[in-house]
Coordinates of C-alpha atoms in Angstrom, one line a residue:
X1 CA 86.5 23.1 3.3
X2 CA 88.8 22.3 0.5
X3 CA 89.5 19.2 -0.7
X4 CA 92.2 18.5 -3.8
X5 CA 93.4 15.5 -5.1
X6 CA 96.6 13.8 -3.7
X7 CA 99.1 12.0 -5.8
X8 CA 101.4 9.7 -4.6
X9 CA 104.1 7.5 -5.8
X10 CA 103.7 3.7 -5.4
X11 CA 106.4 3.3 -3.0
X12 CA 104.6 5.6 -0.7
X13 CA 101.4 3.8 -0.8
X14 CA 103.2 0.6 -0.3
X15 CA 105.0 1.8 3.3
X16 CA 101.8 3.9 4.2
X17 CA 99.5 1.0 3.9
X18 CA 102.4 -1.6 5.7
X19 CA 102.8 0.8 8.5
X20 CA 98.9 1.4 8.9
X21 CA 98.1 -2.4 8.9
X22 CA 100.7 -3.2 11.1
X23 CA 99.4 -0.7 13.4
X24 CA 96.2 -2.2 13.4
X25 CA 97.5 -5.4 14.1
X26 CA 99.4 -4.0 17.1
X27 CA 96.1 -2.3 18.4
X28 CA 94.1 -4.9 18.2
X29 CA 97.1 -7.1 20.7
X30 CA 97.8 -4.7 23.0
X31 CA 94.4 -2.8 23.2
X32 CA 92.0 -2.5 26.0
X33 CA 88.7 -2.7 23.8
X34 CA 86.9 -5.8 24.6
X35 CA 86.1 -7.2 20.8
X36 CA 83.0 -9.4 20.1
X37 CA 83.5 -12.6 19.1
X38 CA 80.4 -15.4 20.1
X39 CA 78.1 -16.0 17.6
X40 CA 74.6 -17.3 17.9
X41 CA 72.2 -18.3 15.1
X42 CA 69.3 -18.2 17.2
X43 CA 68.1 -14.7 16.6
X44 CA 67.0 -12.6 19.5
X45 CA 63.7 -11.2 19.7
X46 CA 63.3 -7.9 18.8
X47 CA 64.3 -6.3 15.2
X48 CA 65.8 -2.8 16.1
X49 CA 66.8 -1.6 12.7
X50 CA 66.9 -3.3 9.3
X51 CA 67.6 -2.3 5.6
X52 CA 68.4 -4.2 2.4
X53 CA 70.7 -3.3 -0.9
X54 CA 70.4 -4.7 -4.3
X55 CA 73.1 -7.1 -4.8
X56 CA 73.9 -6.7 -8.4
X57 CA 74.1 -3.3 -10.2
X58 CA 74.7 -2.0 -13.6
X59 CA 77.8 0.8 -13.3
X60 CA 79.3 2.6 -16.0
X61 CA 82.4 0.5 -17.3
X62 CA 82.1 -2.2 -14.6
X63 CA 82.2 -5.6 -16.2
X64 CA 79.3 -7.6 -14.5
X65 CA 81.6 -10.1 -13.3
X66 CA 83.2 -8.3 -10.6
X67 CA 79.1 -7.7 -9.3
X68 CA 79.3 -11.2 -9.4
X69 CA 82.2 -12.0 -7.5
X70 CA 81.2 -9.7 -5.1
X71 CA 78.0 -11.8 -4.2
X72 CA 80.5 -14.9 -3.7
X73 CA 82.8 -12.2 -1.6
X74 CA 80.2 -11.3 0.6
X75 CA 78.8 -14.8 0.9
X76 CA 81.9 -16.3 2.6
X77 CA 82.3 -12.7 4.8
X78 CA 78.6 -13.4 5.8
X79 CA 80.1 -16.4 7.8
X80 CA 81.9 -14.4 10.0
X81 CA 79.6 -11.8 10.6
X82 CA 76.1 -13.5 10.7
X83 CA 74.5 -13.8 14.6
X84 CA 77.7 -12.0 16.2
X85 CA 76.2 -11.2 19.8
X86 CA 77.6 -6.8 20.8
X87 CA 77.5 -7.9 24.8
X88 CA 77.1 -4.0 26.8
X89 CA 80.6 -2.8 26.9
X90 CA 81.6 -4.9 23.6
X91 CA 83.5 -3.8 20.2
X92 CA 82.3 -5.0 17.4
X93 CA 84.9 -4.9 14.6
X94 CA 84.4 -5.2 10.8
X95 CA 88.0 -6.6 9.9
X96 CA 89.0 -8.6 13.2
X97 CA 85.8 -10.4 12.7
X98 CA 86.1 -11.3 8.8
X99 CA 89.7 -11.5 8.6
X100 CA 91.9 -11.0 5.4
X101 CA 90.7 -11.9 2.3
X102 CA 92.3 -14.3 0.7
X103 CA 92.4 -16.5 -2.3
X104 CA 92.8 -19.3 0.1
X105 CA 89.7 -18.9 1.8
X106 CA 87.9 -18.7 -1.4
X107 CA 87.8 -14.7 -2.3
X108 CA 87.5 -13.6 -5.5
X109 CA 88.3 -10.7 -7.7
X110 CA 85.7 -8.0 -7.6
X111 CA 85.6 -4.1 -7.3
X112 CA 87.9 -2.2 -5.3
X113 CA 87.4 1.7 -5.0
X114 CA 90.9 3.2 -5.6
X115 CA 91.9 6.6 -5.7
X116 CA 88.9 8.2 -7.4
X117 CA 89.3 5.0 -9.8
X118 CA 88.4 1.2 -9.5
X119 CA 90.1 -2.1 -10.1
X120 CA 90.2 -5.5 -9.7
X121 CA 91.4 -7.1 -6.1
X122 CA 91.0 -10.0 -4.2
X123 CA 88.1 -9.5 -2.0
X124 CA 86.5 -6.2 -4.0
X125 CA 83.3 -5.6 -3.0
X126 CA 82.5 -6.0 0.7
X127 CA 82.3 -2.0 1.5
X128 CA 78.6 -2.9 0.8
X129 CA 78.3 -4.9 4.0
X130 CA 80.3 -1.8 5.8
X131 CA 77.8 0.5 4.2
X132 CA 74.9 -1.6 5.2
X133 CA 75.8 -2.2 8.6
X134 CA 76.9 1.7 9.5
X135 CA 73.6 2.5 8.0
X136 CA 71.8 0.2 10.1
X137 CA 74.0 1.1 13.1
X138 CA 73.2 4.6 12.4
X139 CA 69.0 3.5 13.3
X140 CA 69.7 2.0 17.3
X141 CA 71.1 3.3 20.4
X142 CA 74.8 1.9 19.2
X143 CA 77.5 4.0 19.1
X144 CA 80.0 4.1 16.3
X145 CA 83.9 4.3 17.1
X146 CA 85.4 4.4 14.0
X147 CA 84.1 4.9 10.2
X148 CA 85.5 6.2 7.2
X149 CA 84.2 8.0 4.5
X150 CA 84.6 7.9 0.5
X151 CA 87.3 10.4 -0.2
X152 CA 86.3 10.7 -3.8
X153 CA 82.3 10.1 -5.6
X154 CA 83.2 7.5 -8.3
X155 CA 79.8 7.1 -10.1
X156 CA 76.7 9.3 -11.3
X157 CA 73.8 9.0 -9.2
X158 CA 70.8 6.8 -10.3
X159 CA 67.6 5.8 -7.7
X160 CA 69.2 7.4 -4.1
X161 CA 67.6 6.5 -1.7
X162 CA 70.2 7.1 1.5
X163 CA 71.8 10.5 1.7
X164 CA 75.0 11.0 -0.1
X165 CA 78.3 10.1 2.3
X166 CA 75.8 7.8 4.4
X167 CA 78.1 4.7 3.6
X168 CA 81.2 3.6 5.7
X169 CA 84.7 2.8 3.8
X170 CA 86.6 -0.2 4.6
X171 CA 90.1 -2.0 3.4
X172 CA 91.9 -4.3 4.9
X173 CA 92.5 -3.6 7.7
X174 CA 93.2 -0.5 8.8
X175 CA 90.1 0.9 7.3
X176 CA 87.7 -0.5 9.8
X177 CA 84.2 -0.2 11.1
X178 CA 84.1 -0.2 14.6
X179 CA 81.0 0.0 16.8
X180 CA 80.7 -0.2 20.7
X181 CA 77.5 -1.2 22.4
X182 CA 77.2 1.2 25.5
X183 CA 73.8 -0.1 26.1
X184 CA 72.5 -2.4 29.3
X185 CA 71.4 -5.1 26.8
X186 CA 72.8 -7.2 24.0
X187 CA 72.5 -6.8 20.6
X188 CA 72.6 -9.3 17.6
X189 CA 73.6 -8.5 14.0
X190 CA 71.9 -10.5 11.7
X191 CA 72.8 -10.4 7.7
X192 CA 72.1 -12.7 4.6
X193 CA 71.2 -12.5 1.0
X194 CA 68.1 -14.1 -0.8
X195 CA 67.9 -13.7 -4.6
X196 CA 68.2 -10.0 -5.0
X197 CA 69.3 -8.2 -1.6
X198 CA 71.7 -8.2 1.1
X199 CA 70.0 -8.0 4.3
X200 CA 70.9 -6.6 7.3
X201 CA 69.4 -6.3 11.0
X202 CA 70.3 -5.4 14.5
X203 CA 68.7 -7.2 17.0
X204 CA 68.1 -7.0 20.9
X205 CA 66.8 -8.9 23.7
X206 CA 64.2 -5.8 24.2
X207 CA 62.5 -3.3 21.8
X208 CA 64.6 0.2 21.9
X209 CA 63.5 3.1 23.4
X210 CA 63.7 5.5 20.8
X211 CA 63.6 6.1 17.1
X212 CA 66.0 7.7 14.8
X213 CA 65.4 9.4 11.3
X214 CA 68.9 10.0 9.5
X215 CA 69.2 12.8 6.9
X216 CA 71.3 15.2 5.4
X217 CA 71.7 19.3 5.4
X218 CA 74.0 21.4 3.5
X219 CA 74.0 19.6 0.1
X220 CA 76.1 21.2 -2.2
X221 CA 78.7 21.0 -5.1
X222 CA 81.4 23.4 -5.6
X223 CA 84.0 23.7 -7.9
X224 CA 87.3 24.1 -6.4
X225 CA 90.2 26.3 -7.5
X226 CA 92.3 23.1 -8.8
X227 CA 89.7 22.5 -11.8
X228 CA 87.3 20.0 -10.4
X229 CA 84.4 19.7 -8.0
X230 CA 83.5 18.5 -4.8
X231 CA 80.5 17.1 -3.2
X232 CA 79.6 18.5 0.0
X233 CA 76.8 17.5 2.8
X234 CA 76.3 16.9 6.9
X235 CA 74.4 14.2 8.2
X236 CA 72.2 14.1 10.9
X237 CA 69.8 12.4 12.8
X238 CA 66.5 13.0 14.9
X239 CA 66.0 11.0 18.0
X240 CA 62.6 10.5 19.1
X241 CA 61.2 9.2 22.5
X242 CA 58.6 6.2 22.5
X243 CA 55.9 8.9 22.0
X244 CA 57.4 10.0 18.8
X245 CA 58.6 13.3 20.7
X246 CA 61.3 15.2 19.3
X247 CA 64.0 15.0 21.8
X248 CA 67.5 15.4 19.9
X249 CA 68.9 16.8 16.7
X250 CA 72.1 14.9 16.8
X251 CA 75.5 16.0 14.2
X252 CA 76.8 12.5 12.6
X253 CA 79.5 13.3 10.2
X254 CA 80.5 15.5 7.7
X255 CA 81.5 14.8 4.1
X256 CA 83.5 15.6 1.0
X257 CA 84.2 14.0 -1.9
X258 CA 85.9 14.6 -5.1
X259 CA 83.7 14.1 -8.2
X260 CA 85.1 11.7 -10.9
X261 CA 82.0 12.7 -13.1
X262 CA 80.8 16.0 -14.2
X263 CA 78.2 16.9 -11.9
X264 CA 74.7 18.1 -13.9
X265 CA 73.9 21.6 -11.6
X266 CA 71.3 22.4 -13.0
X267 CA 69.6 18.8 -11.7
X268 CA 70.8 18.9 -8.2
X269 CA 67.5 17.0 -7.0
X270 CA 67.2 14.0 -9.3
X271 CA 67.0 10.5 -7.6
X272 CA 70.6 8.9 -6.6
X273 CA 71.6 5.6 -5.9
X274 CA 73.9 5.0 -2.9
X275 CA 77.5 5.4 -4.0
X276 CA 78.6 2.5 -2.3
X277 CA 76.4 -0.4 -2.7
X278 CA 79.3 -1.8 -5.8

């Protein structure tokens, strides 16, 4: 697949993200998805899937005070999110669940991935809750209705330990993670930060029946006929009974991204960092 950078003016970013946000809005009124919405903080009794991600990181011409806003950022989302119940049939929804942010609400100025580039905006850094919670999501029985990927691979890679293009995109709000729970039972998501990491966890009523192992095939970076290269991969995932029997090889997503860095070829293999956790 080829993938090239696409420039456009500001006037057509301005109506493309208006129209896309008002269409949002408009599906989230007239829809027929049933959207989660109680929360309880009495956690249920079984941890399905859990992971954590370092809450401050050094990046290459990042001031440190957008990682710190982002801890404040993802503080006051936390509210929303911690102890939502996904009842069987359920929708749970990133953005209708955290709202806009706003300065009013307390938001601050922090990273915000932009067109192969970052800046400043008001509410910059809470992909690392997407990320966290798709990755997560990715480990139980869930079943994911909407995610976007990172169109572009901002920084070099440093201490990976998730496969490149395992990380879920969001902006307000018609960049949204979406997740159904076509299960019999409920689940719980559980997220909060002590000193160092966000933490996240699904939770259920009763231990899952099977295990999942997520990984990647088909990493590769070419260089593309416009000049620059492009970072390539599949993910996947095994499914395993309660015996640890193979039972499924199961096709996740695919991914591409255009590299803002030059890629070093001849080290393909060293350790990365996920892209995402800014």
């Amino acid at each position: 697949m080829s993938v090239k950078p696409k420039k456009r003016s500001q006037l057509r970013l301005f109506v493309g993200k208006h129209y896309f946000v008002t269409r949002r809005y408009m599906k989230w009124i007239l829809g027929k998805e049933r959207y989660a919405k109680k929360i309880s903080l009495d956690p249920l009794g079984h941890t399905i899937s859990s992971h954590n991600t370092p809450l401050l990181r050094e990046l290459k011409n990042v001031d440190m005070w957008m990682q710190h806003n982002k801890v404040i950022n993802l503080k006051i989302a936390l509210e929303q999110l911690n102890g939502i119940v996904l009842q069987p049939g359920e929708t749970f929804s990133y953005w209708k669940l955290i709202g806009k942010p706003t300065k009013r609400k307390g938001y601050q100025e922090g990273m915000v991935l932009f067109y192969g580039d970052f800046k400043a905006g008001v509410g910059g850094g809470l992909c690392q809750c997407s990320n966290l919670i798709y990755w997560i999501t990715l480990h139980t029985s869930l079943t994911i209705t909407e995610r976007h990927r990172h169109s572009y691979d901002v920084f070099p890679d440093a201490r990976r330990t998730q496969p490149f293009g395992s990380g879920a995109t969001c902006a307000y709000n018609y960049l949204d993670l979406q997740i159904r729970n076509d299960t019999e039972v409920p689940y719980q998501l559980c997220l909060y930060m002590d000193a160092n990491d966000l933490i996240g966890e699904w939770r259920a009523m009763n231990p899952e029946s099977y295990t999942y192992e997520v990984y990647e095939r088909d990493h590769r970076i070419t260089l593309e006929a416009w000049g620059g290269y492009v970072r390539h991969n599949i993910i996947h995932r095994k499914k395993y009974n309660s015996q640890h029997e193979l039972i499924d090889d199961q096709f996740i997503t695919e991914n591409h991204a255009i590299m803002m860095y030059q890629p070093l070829l001849k080290e393909p293999e060293q350790d990365i960092e996920m892209e995402n956790n800014a």
